[in-house]
Coordinates of C-alpha atoms in Angstrom, one line a residue:
Chain A
M1 CA -28.7 2.1 4.3
S2 CA -31.7 1.4 6.4
A3 CA -30.4 0.7 9.9
L4 CA -31.1 -2.3 12.0
K5 CA -32.7 -4.4 9.2
R6 CA -31.4 -8.0 9.4
K7 CA -29.6 -9.4 6.4
F8 CA -28.5 -12.9 5.5
V9 CA -25.1 -12.5 3.8
K10 CA -21.7 -14.0 3.4
G11 CA -18.9 -12.7 5.7
N12 CA -17.2 -11.2 2.7
E13 CA -20.3 -9.3 1.8
A14 CA -20.6 -8.1 5.3
V15 CA -17.1 -6.7 5.0
A16 CA -18.0 -4.9 1.7
M17 CA -21.3 -3.5 3.2
A18 CA -19.4 -2.2 6.2
A19 CA -16.8 -0.6 4.1
I20 CA -19.4 1.4 2.1
E21 CA -21.2 2.4 5.4
A22 CA -17.8 3.4 6.8
G23 CA -17.4 5.8 3.9
V24 CA -14.8 4.1 1.8
Q25 CA -14.2 6.2 -1.3
C26 CA -11.7 4.0 -3.1
Y27 CA -11.4 0.2 -3.4
F28 CA -8.6 -1.3 -5.4
G29 CA -8.2 -5.0 -5.6
Y30 CA -7.5 -8.2 -7.6
P31 CA -9.5 -11.4 -7.6
I32 CA -8.3 -14.3 -5.5
T33 CA -10.3 -17.1 -3.8
P34 CA -11.8 -17.0 -1.1
Q35 CA -12.2 -13.2 -1.0
S36 CA -13.5 -12.4 -4.4
D37 CA -17.0 -11.6 -3.1
I38 CA -15.6 -8.4 -1.7
P39 CA -14.4 -6.9 -5.0
E40 CA -17.5 -8.4 -6.7
Y41 CA -19.8 -6.7 -4.2
L42 CA -17.9 -3.4 -4.3
S43 CA -17.7 -3.3 -8.1
R44 CA -21.5 -3.3 -8.1
E45 CA -22.3 -1.2 -5.1
L46 CA -19.4 1.3 -4.5
P47 CA -19.9 3.3 -7.7
K48 CA -23.6 3.7 -6.8
A49 CA -22.4 5.1 -3.4
G50 CA -20.2 7.6 -5.3
G51 CA -17.0 5.8 -4.8
T52 CA -14.3 4.4 -7.1
F53 CA -13.7 0.7 -7.8
I54 CA -10.7 -0.5 -9.9
Q55 CA -9.8 -4.1 -10.6
V56 CA -6.1 -3.6 -10.7
E57 CA -3.5 -5.5 -12.7
S58 CA -1.8 -6.8 -9.6
E59 CA -1.9 -6.8 -5.8
I60 CA 1.2 -4.6 -5.9
G61 CA -0.6 -2.0 -8.0
A62 CA -3.7 -2.3 -5.8
I63 CA -2.0 -1.5 -2.5
N64 CA 0.0 1.4 -4.1
M65 CA -3.3 2.9 -5.3
V66 CA -4.5 2.6 -1.7
L67 CA -1.4 4.4 -0.7
G68 CA -2.0 7.2 -3.2
A69 CA -5.7 7.6 -2.4
S70 CA -5.0 7.5 1.4
A71 CA -2.3 10.1 1.0
C72 CA -5.0 12.4 -0.3
G73 CA -7.0 11.9 2.9
V74 CA -9.8 9.7 1.6
R75 CA -10.8 6.3 3.0
A76 CA -9.3 3.6 0.9
M77 CA -9.1 -0.2 1.1
T78 CA -8.0 -3.4 -0.6
S79 CA -8.6 -7.1 0.1
S80 CA -6.9 -10.3 -0.7
S81 CA -5.8 -13.7 0.5
G82 CA -2.4 -15.1 1.4
P83 CA -0.5 -15.0 -2.0
G84 CA -1.9 -11.6 -2.7
I85 CA -1.2 -10.3 0.8
S86 CA 2.4 -11.3 0.4
L87 CA 2.6 -9.1 -2.7
K88 CA 1.0 -6.2 -0.8
Q89 CA 3.7 -6.2 1.9
E90 CA 5.9 -3.7 0.1
G91 CA 3.1 -1.2 -0.1
I92 CA 2.0 -1.9 3.5
S93 CA 5.5 -1.2 4.7
Y94 CA 5.6 2.1 2.8
M95 CA 2.2 3.0 4.2
A96 CA 3.4 2.3 7.7
G97 CA 6.5 4.3 7.0
S98 CA 4.4 7.2 5.6
E99 CA 2.0 7.0 8.6
L100 CA -0.9 6.4 6.2
P101 CA -4.2 4.9 7.2
G102 CA -5.9 2.3 5.0
V103 CA -7.8 -1.0 5.4
I104 CA -6.5 -4.3 4.2
V105 CA -8.7 -7.4 4.5
D106 CA -6.9 -10.8 4.5
I107 CA -9.3 -13.7 4.1
M108 CA -6.7 -16.4 4.9
R109 CA -6.4 -19.5 2.8
S110 CA -3.8 -22.2 3.2
G111 CA -0.2 -21.8 2.1
P112 CA 2.8 -21.4 1.8
G113 CA 2.9 -20.8 -1.9
L114 CA -0.4 -21.5 -3.7
G115 CA -1.4 -23.9 -0.9
G116 CA -5.2 -24.3 -1.2
I117 CA -8.4 -22.4 -0.7
D118 CA -9.5 -23.8 2.6
A119 CA -9.4 -22.0 5.9
S120 CA -6.1 -21.3 7.6
Q121 CA -4.7 -19.2 10.4
A122 CA -1.1 -19.5 9.3
D123 CA -0.8 -15.9 8.2
Y124 CA -0.8 -14.8 11.9
H125 CA 2.9 -14.0 12.0
Q126 CA 2.8 -12.2 8.7
A127 CA -0.1 -10.1 9.8
T128 CA 0.9 -9.3 13.4
K129 CA 4.7 -9.1 13.2
G130 CA 5.0 -6.5 10.4
G131 CA 4.9 -8.7 7.3
G132 CA 7.1 -6.3 5.3
H133 CA 10.5 -4.7 5.9
G134 CA 11.5 -2.2 8.4
G135 CA 10.1 -3.1 11.9
Y136 CA 6.6 -1.7 11.8
R137 CA 3.3 -3.0 13.1
I138 CA -0.2 -2.6 11.9
I139 CA -3.6 -2.9 13.6
V140 CA -4.9 -6.4 13.2
L141 CA -8.6 -7.3 14.0
A142 CA -9.8 -10.9 14.1
P143 CA -13.6 -11.3 13.7
N144 CA -15.3 -14.6 14.4
S145 CA -18.8 -14.1 12.9
G146 CA -20.6 -12.4 10.1
Q147 CA -21.7 -9.6 12.4
E148 CA -18.1 -9.0 13.5
M149 CA -16.9 -9.1 9.8
Y150 CA -19.2 -6.0 9.6
D151 CA -18.4 -4.4 12.9
L152 CA -14.7 -4.8 12.9
T153 CA -14.3 -3.7 9.3
M154 CA -16.0 -0.5 10.3
L155 CA -13.8 -0.2 13.4
A156 CA -10.7 -0.8 11.3
F157 CA -11.4 2.4 9.3
D158 CA -11.7 4.4 12.5
L159 CA -8.7 3.0 14.3
S160 CA -6.6 3.3 11.1
D161 CA -7.5 7.0 10.9
Q162 CA -7.1 7.6 14.6
Y163 CA -3.6 6.1 14.8
R164 CA -2.5 6.9 11.2
M165 CA -1.4 3.4 10.4
P166 CA -2.8 0.6 8.2
A167 CA -5.4 -1.7 9.8
M168 CA -6.0 -5.3 8.7
V169 CA -9.1 -7.4 9.1
L170 CA -7.7 -10.9 9.5
A171 CA -10.4 -13.6 8.7
D172 CA -10.4 -16.8 6.9
S173 CA -12.2 -18.7 4.2
V174 CA -14.8 -20.1 6.7
L175 CA -15.7 -16.6 7.9
G176 CA -15.6 -15.1 4.4
Q177 CA -17.7 -17.8 2.7
M178 CA -20.1 -18.6 5.5
K179 CA -23.6 -17.0 5.4
E180 CA -25.0 -15.7 8.6
S181 CA -27.6 -13.2 9.6
I182 CA -26.2 -9.8 10.5
V183 CA -27.6 -6.5 11.6
P184 CA -26.0 -3.7 9.6
H185 CA -25.8 -0.4 11.4
P186 CA -24.8 3.1 10.5
R187 CA -21.3 4.2 11.1
P188 CA -21.0 5.3 14.7
K189 CA -19.9 8.9 15.3
A190 CA -16.2 9.0 16.0
D191 CA -14.1 12.0 17.0
L192 CA -11.3 11.5 14.6
P193 CA -8.4 13.9 14.0
A194 CA -8.5 16.0 10.8
K195 CA -6.1 14.8 8.1
E196 CA -4.0 18.0 8.1
W197 CA -1.1 16.0 6.6
A198 CA -2.9 14.9 3.4
V199 CA -1.7 16.0 0.0
R200 CA -4.5 17.9 -1.7
G201 CA -2.6 20.6 -3.6
T202 CA -1.3 23.4 -1.4
G203 CA -4.1 25.8 -2.3
G204 CA -1.5 28.4 -1.9
G205 CA -0.8 27.4 1.7
V206 CA 1.9 25.2 3.2
Q207 CA 3.4 22.2 1.3
N208 CA 2.4 18.8 2.5
V209 CA 4.8 15.8 1.9
V210 CA 3.9 12.2 2.5
K211 CA 7.1 10.2 2.7
S212 CA 8.9 7.5 4.5
L213 CA 12.5 8.6 3.7
Y214 CA 14.5 9.8 6.7
L215 CA 18.1 10.7 6.0
G216 CA 18.9 13.3 8.5
D217 CA 21.0 12.5 11.6
G218 CA 18.8 10.8 14.2
E219 CA 15.6 11.3 12.1
M220 CA 14.9 7.6 11.5
E221 CA 15.5 6.7 15.1
K222 CA 13.2 9.4 16.2
F223 CA 10.5 8.1 13.9
H224 CA 10.8 4.6 15.3
W225 CA 10.5 5.7 18.9
K226 CA 7.4 7.8 17.9
M227 CA 5.9 4.7 16.3
H228 CA 6.8 2.6 19.3
A229 CA 5.0 5.1 21.6
R230 CA 2.0 4.9 19.2
Y231 CA 1.9 1.1 19.4
Q232 CA 2.1 1.3 23.2
E233 CA -0.8 3.8 23.2
L234 CA -2.8 1.3 21.0
A235 CA -2.1 -1.5 23.5
D236 CA -3.3 0.6 26.4
K237 CA -6.4 1.9 24.8
E238 CA -7.5 -0.4 22.0
S239 CA -6.8 -4.0 23.2
R240 CA -10.0 -6.0 22.8
W241 CA -10.9 -9.5 23.8
E242 CA -13.8 -11.7 24.8
E243 CA -14.0 -14.1 27.8
F244 CA -16.5 -16.9 28.3
A245 CA -16.9 -18.9 31.5
T246 CA -13.5 -17.8 32.8
D247 CA -14.5 -16.8 36.3
D248 CA -13.9 -20.1 37.9
A249 CA -12.0 -21.8 35.1
E250 CA -9.2 -24.2 35.9
L251 CA -8.3 -24.5 32.2
I252 CA -8.7 -21.7 29.7
V253 CA -8.9 -22.4 26.0
T254 CA -7.7 -19.6 23.8
A255 CA -8.3 -19.3 20.0
F256 CA -9.1 -16.5 17.5
G257 CA -11.3 -16.2 14.5
C258 CA -13.3 -19.2 13.3
T259 CA -11.4 -21.6 15.6
S260 CA -12.8 -19.7 18.6
R261 CA -16.3 -20.7 17.5
I262 CA -15.4 -24.4 17.5
A263 CA -13.5 -23.9 20.7
R264 CA -16.6 -22.3 22.4
T265 CA -18.8 -25.3 21.5
A266 CA -16.1 -27.6 22.9
V267 CA -15.9 -25.5 26.1
E268 CA -19.7 -25.7 26.4
M269 CA -19.4 -29.5 26.1
A270 CA -16.8 -29.4 28.9
R271 CA -19.0 -27.3 31.1
A272 CA -22.0 -29.7 30.5
E273 CA -19.8 -32.4 31.9
G274 CA -18.9 -30.3 35.0
L275 CA -15.4 -29.5 33.8
K276 CA -14.2 -26.0 34.8
V277 CA -13.1 -24.7 31.4
G278 CA -13.3 -21.2 30.0
L279 CA -12.5 -19.4 26.7
M280 CA -10.3 -16.4 26.0
R281 CA -10.7 -15.0 22.5
P282 CA -8.4 -12.1 21.4
I283 CA -10.2 -9.7 19.1
T284 CA -7.2 -7.4 18.5
L285 CA -4.2 -9.6 17.4
F286 CA -2.1 -6.4 17.3
P287 CA -2.2 -5.0 19.8
F288 CA -2.2 -8.4 21.4
P289 CA -4.4 -8.2 24.6
K290 CA -1.6 -8.9 27.0
K291 CA -3.4 -7.4 29.9
G292 CA -6.4 -9.8 29.5
Y293 CA -4.0 -12.8 29.4
A294 CA -2.0 -11.5 32.4
E295 CA -5.1 -11.0 34.5
L296 CA -6.6 -14.4 33.7
S297 CA -3.4 -16.3 34.1
A298 CA -2.8 -14.8 37.5
R299 CA -5.5 -17.1 38.8
C300 CA -5.7 -19.8 36.1
K301 CA -2.4 -21.5 35.4
R302 CA -3.5 -24.0 32.7
W303 CA -4.0 -22.9 29.1
L304 CA -4.7 -24.6 25.8
T305 CA -4.2 -22.7 22.6
M306 CA -5.9 -23.9 19.5
E307 CA -5.1 -22.7 15.9
L308 CA -5.5 -23.7 12.3
S309 CA -1.7 -24.0 12.0
T310 CA 1.2 -25.6 13.7
G311 CA 1.3 -22.7 16.1
Q312 CA 1.9 -19.0 15.7
M313 CA -0.4 -17.2 18.1
V314 CA 0.8 -19.6 20.8
D315 CA 4.1 -17.7 20.9
D316 CA 2.2 -14.5 21.9
V317 CA 0.1 -16.4 24.4
R318 CA 3.2 -17.8 26.1
L319 CA 4.7 -14.3 26.4
A320 CA 1.4 -12.8 27.7
V321 CA 0.5 -15.3 30.4
A322 CA 2.0 -15.4 33.9
R323 CA 5.5 -17.1 33.9
D324 CA 4.3 -20.1 35.9
A325 CA 1.3 -20.7 33.6
E326 CA 1.4 -23.8 31.5
V327 CA 0.5 -23.4 27.8
E328 CA -0.5 -26.5 25.8
F329 CA -1.0 -26.3 22.1
Y330 CA -3.3 -28.1 19.7
G331 CA -3.2 -27.2 16.0
R332 CA -4.5 -28.4 12.7
P333 CA -2.4 -27.1 9.8
P334 CA -4.6 -26.1 7.0
G335 CA -5.6 -28.6 4.3
A336 CA -8.9 -29.9 2.9
G337 CA -10.8 -31.6 5.6
S338 CA -8.6 -30.5 8.5
L339 CA -11.0 -28.2 10.2
P340 CA -11.3 -29.6 13.7
T341 CA -14.7 -30.7 15.1
P342 CA -15.9 -29.6 18.5
E343 CA -15.7 -33.2 19.7
E344 CA -12.1 -33.3 18.6
L345 CA -11.3 -30.2 20.6
F346 CA -13.3 -31.5 23.6
T347 CA -11.1 -34.6 23.5
Q348 CA -8.0 -32.3 23.7
I349 CA -9.6 -30.3 26.6
K350 CA -10.2 -33.5 28.6
K351 CA -6.5 -34.4 28.2
F352 CA -5.4 -31.3 30.0
C353 CA -8.2 -31.1 32.6
Chain B
M1 CA 14.4 47.7 -17.0
K2 CA 12.1 45.0 -18.3
Q3 CA 12.7 41.6 -16.5
V4 CA 12.9 38.9 -19.2
F5 CA 14.0 35.9 -17.0
S6 CA 13.1 34.7 -13.5
K7 CA 12.9 31.6 -11.3
P8 CA 9.6 29.7 -11.8
V9 CA 7.3 30.2 -8.7
S10 CA 6.7 26.5 -8.6
L11 CA 10.4 26.0 -7.7
K12 CA 12.0 26.6 -4.3
D13 CA 15.0 28.8 -4.0
V14 CA 17.4 26.1 -2.9
Q15 CA 20.7 24.7 -3.9
T16 CA 20.6 21.5 -6.0
H17 CA 22.0 18.2 -4.8
F18 CA 22.3 16.8 -8.3
C19 CA 25.8 16.2 -9.7
P20 CA 27.4 18.8 -12.0
G21 CA 26.1 18.3 -15.6
C22 CA 23.1 16.2 -14.6
H23 CA 19.9 17.1 -16.5
H24 CA 17.4 16.6 -13.6
G25 CA 17.7 20.3 -12.7
S26 CA 16.8 21.4 -16.2
I27 CA 13.9 19.0 -16.4
H28 CA 12.6 20.2 -13.0
R29 CA 12.7 23.7 -14.3
L30 CA 10.7 22.8 -17.4
V31 CA 8.1 21.0 -15.4
A32 CA 7.9 24.0 -13.1
E33 CA 7.6 26.4 -16.0
A34 CA 4.8 24.3 -17.4
M35 CA 2.9 24.4 -14.1
D36 CA 3.5 28.2 -13.9
S37 CA 2.2 28.7 -17.4
F38 CA -1.2 27.2 -16.3
G39 CA -1.1 28.6 -12.8
I40 CA -1.7 25.1 -11.3
A41 CA 1.0 24.6 -8.7
D42 CA -1.4 25.1 -5.9
K43 CA -3.6 22.2 -7.2
T44 CA -0.9 19.9 -8.4
I45 CA 0.2 16.7 -6.6
G46 CA 3.6 15.2 -7.5
C47 CA 4.3 11.5 -7.2
A48 CA 8.0 11.1 -6.5
S49 CA 9.7 7.8 -7.2
V50 CA 12.9 6.3 -5.8
G51 CA 16.5 7.1 -6.9
C52 CA 17.8 10.6 -7.6
S53 CA 14.4 12.0 -8.3
V54 CA 12.9 11.1 -4.9
F55 CA 13.7 14.6 -3.5
L56 CA 11.0 16.3 -5.6
Y57 CA 9.5 17.9 -2.6
G58 CA 12.9 19.6 -1.9
Y59 CA 12.7 21.5 -5.1
F60 CA 9.0 22.1 -5.9
T61 CA 6.7 24.1 -3.8
I62 CA 3.8 21.6 -4.5
D63 CA 2.4 18.8 -2.4
V64 CA 4.3 15.5 -3.0
V65 CA 3.7 11.9 -2.1
E66 CA 6.6 9.4 -2.3
S67 CA 6.1 6.1 -4.0
P68 CA 7.8 2.7 -3.7
H69 CA 10.2 1.7 -6.5
G70 CA 8.4 1.6 -9.8
R71 CA 4.9 2.1 -8.3
A72 CA 4.4 5.8 -8.9
P73 CA 1.9 5.3 -11.7
A74 CA -0.2 3.2 -9.3
V75 CA 0.2 5.8 -6.5
A76 CA -0.8 8.5 -9.0
T77 CA -3.8 6.5 -10.1
G78 CA -4.9 6.4 -6.4
V79 CA -4.3 10.1 -6.1
K80 CA -6.1 11.1 -9.3
R81 CA -9.1 8.8 -8.6
A82 CA -9.4 10.2 -5.1
R83 CA -9.0 13.8 -6.3
P84 CA -10.0 14.0 -9.9
D85 CA -9.9 17.8 -9.9
R86 CA -6.2 17.9 -9.1
I87 CA -3.3 17.8 -11.5
V88 CA -1.2 14.8 -10.9
F89 CA 2.2 13.8 -12.3
T90 CA 4.8 11.2 -11.7
Y91 CA 8.5 11.8 -12.0
Q92 CA 10.5 8.6 -12.6
G93 CA 13.9 7.3 -13.7
D94 CA 14.6 4.5 -16.1
G95 CA 15.5 1.9 -13.4
D96 CA 12.1 2.8 -11.9
L97 CA 9.7 3.0 -14.8
A98 CA 11.2 0.7 -17.4
A99 CA 12.4 -2.1 -15.0
I100 CA 10.6 -2.8 -11.7
G101 CA 7.6 -0.6 -12.7
T102 CA 6.8 -1.8 -16.2
S103 CA 3.6 -3.4 -15.0
E104 CA 2.4 -0.2 -13.3
I105 CA 3.2 2.2 -16.2
I106 CA 1.7 0.0 -18.9
H107 CA -1.5 -0.6 -17.0
A108 CA -1.9 3.1 -15.9
A109 CA -1.3 4.1 -19.5
N110 CA -3.7 1.5 -20.8
R111 CA -6.4 2.6 -18.4
G112 CA -5.9 6.1 -19.8
E113 CA -5.4 7.6 -16.3
K114 CA -5.6 11.3 -16.6
I115 CA -2.0 11.9 -15.3
T116 CA 1.2 13.2 -16.7
V117 CA 4.3 11.0 -16.6
I118 CA 7.8 12.5 -16.7
F119 CA 10.3 9.8 -17.5
V120 CA 14.0 10.6 -17.1
N121 CA 16.1 8.3 -19.2
N122 CA 19.8 8.5 -18.5
T123 CA 20.5 4.8 -19.4
T124 CA 21.6 3.9 -15.9
Y125 CA 20.6 3.5 -12.2
G126 CA 22.0 6.8 -10.9
M127 CA 21.6 6.9 -7.2
T128 CA 22.6 3.2 -6.7
G129 CA 25.9 3.9 -8.4
G130 CA 25.6 3.3 -12.2
Q131 CA 24.3 -0.2 -12.7
M132 CA 22.8 -1.4 -16.0
A133 CA 19.3 -0.2 -16.6
P134 CA 16.7 -1.5 -19.1
T135 CA 17.6 1.5 -21.2
T136 CA 21.4 1.0 -21.1
M137 CA 22.8 1.2 -24.6
P138 CA 24.2 -1.9 -26.4
G139 CA 27.9 -2.1 -25.4
Q140 CA 27.6 0.5 -22.7
K141 CA 29.8 -0.3 -19.7
T142 CA 28.2 0.0 -16.3
S143 CA 29.0 -1.4 -12.9
T144 CA 26.9 -4.5 -13.6
S145 CA 27.8 -4.7 -17.3
P146 CA 31.6 -4.3 -17.0
N147 CA 32.2 -5.6 -20.5
G148 CA 29.4 -3.5 -22.0
R149 CA 25.7 -4.4 -22.3
D150 CA 25.5 -7.7 -24.2
V151 CA 22.2 -7.7 -26.1
A152 CA 22.4 -11.5 -26.5
N153 CA 22.3 -11.8 -22.7
D154 CA 20.4 -8.7 -21.6
G155 CA 18.2 -7.8 -24.5
K156 CA 18.0 -4.5 -26.2
P157 CA 17.1 -1.2 -24.6
F158 CA 13.4 -0.4 -24.1
K159 CA 12.0 2.4 -26.2
M160 CA 9.3 3.4 -23.8
A161 CA 7.9 6.4 -25.6
E162 CA 7.3 4.3 -28.7
L163 CA 6.1 1.3 -26.7
L164 CA 3.5 3.3 -24.8
S165 CA 2.3 5.2 -27.9
N166 CA 0.8 1.9 -29.1
L167 CA -1.7 1.8 -26.3
D168 CA -5.1 3.1 -27.0
G169 CA -5.3 4.7 -23.5
V170 CA -2.4 7.0 -24.2
A171 CA -3.2 10.5 -25.5
Y172 CA 0.3 11.9 -25.8
S173 CA 3.7 10.3 -26.0
A174 CA 6.9 12.1 -26.8
R175 CA 10.6 12.0 -26.4
V176 CA 12.7 15.1 -25.7
A177 CA 16.4 15.9 -24.9
L178 CA 18.1 18.7 -23.0
N179 CA 21.5 18.6 -24.7
N180 CA 21.3 21.9 -26.6
P181 CA 19.2 25.1 -26.5
R182 CA 17.1 24.0 -29.5
N183 CA 16.2 20.7 -27.8
V184 CA 15.6 22.5 -24.5
L185 CA 13.1 24.9 -26.1
Q186 CA 11.4 21.9 -27.9
A187 CA 11.3 20.0 -24.6
K188 CA 9.7 23.0 -22.9
K189 CA 6.9 23.1 -25.5
I190 CA 6.3 19.4 -25.3
I191 CA 6.3 19.2 -21.5
K192 CA 3.8 22.1 -21.5
N193 CA 1.6 20.2 -24.0
A194 CA 1.7 17.1 -21.7
F195 CA 0.3 19.2 -18.8
Q196 CA -2.2 20.9 -21.1
Y197 CA -3.6 17.5 -21.9
Q198 CA -4.3 17.0 -18.2
V199 CA -5.5 20.5 -17.6
E200 CA -8.1 19.9 -20.4
G201 CA -8.9 16.5 -18.9
K202 CA -7.9 14.7 -22.1
G203 CA -5.9 11.7 -20.8
F204 CA -2.6 10.0 -20.2
A205 CA 0.5 11.9 -21.3
F206 CA 4.0 10.5 -21.3
I207 CA 7.2 12.5 -21.8
E208 CA 10.6 10.7 -22.0
A209 CA 13.5 13.0 -21.4
L210 CA 16.9 11.9 -22.4
A211 CA 19.3 13.0 -19.7
A212 CA 23.0 13.0 -19.0
C213 CA 24.5 11.3 -15.9
P214 CA 28.2 12.4 -16.0
T215 CA 29.1 10.9 -12.7
N216 CA 28.0 7.3 -13.5
W217 CA 29.0 7.5 -17.1
G218 CA 32.5 8.5 -16.0
M219 CA 32.5 11.6 -18.2
N220 CA 32.9 15.3 -17.6
P221 CA 29.6 17.3 -18.0
L222 CA 30.5 18.5 -21.5
A223 CA 31.3 15.0 -22.8
A224 CA 28.2 13.6 -21.2
N225 CA 26.1 16.2 -22.8
E226 CA 27.7 15.4 -26.1
R227 CA 27.0 11.7 -25.7
V228 CA 23.3 12.5 -25.4
G229 CA 23.5 13.9 -28.9
S230 CA 25.9 11.6 -30.5
E231 CA 24.8 8.2 -29.1
M232 CA 21.4 8.4 -27.4
I233 CA 19.4 10.5 -29.8
P234 CA 20.3 8.2 -32.8
Y235 CA 19.0 5.2 -30.8
F236 CA 16.2 7.0 -29.0
P237 CA 14.8 9.4 -31.6
L238 CA 13.2 12.6 -30.5
G239 CA 9.7 13.4 -31.5
V240 CA 6.0 13.1 -30.7
F241 CA 4.9 9.5 -31.2
K242 CA 1.3 9.9 -30.3
N243 CA -0.9 13.0 -30.2
N244 CA -4.5 12.0 -29.9
E245 CA -6.6 15.1 -29.2
N246 CA -9.7 13.2 -29.8
L247 CA -9.6 11.1 -26.6

């Protein structure tokens, strides 16, 4: 890929382009709106890049193919939306239990059930609290632009390999379907650990086993404490967030993904009227950037969380801010036409200023 | 003195955890002998399933990846597509392959994945304590069919080797049994054939092995072994159902 040449693409296409640039060797997926541009792009382009594309019979099959390919030490990914992500949870739990990397893209649509195809942020709990059985976590990155769909997809592969756990890019139908200009760039050099654990055939050497079954006395407990320490290390080293106009803010709005774009416009409207309002946008949803919230809330005690749901991230915000900080919530559950306007959010901001 | 019998190098020198009279150990040995005959143990990746067969890595010297319940054919697809030059096999029971994993096995077979599937049919869920499986015989009593499998309620047992032989993607499909020396020798030959298909890059090979589960059948090993011959083989006939060398 020629570096630094601007392209005008859908967010979903940016994800697929980044995956190829990141060296994904295997993509396994199943069509579902609003993410089907990803398998469509990769079915066309991945074989040209020497990789494998399979349209699988089910989301369950797809995530287990990711598990198998990842166990061999190659970069593998899948993508879907709510109903499909629910089906993938079994495989994601097994991957977490087997300490396997792999990238899962969730272009959120509304639910529960079949719901609709419009933007939603109501998969937040499912993505950040484990989703499947067994008390694990995965890395969750939340882009808010076409450029970040590209950048964070690439980062997801590196973090996933670095920490030996699945990583999810959590976006929504607005970000997936919206066309923006992006600047693709080559994969940055990362100092990643060699995959000594991968199954490749012993070659006459030691046997490698990829498994999640722990039956020996104390083995499972030991595994959980090891993963807990890894999650702590992630929080210390990889928490990412973005602040806007927070230095003198008396009210800080917080939102992720596409909502943060609308919130930023509303914050700019507030600033234009002389209101001291700032914006805090978490980029990593797991690890949740608790440090950023704690530092900001030490001096700013009024918060407003905005989400395309009846409130899920707000739980994490309340836990992350100082105890005496006040957290208000404004949400629009998903449904056709329920995307809030900047004016609507500005009205909410004024209520709390 | 000339040595005429030895342990396959693909097998570890460990004590088995399988119950007395169980056929898993025999099937493990035949799979190991097949690998030895081609000298492929160091480039083979096994895909373990759940249930009694999950401990594959405890017996074989090869690299192994564990799969969720029923998903081994999908995991094996990922492995084979990522490493096309490796030999890949799944090892699955009937509760795994013929119930929760029917979608994965049928689609892997239909895609003609170049893998070998070892399917151990003992007509019950072994590790979970002998519940009714999709292959449980009509009238067979299990812990979830206490009055015997009622085909009007539960349907008839799946005949997986015949079912899969109808798919164009399948190169080889056969059923074997381990209940007497003659059948063991036949099984040895057929399991070797199944691996040969993959060594030659020819396509999907499926081996159904009828096996005894004395513990869950409530029988002693000898009676369980006899049941394989007297009840199972008449319902699940032995033989090669598909042998397509032209794939």
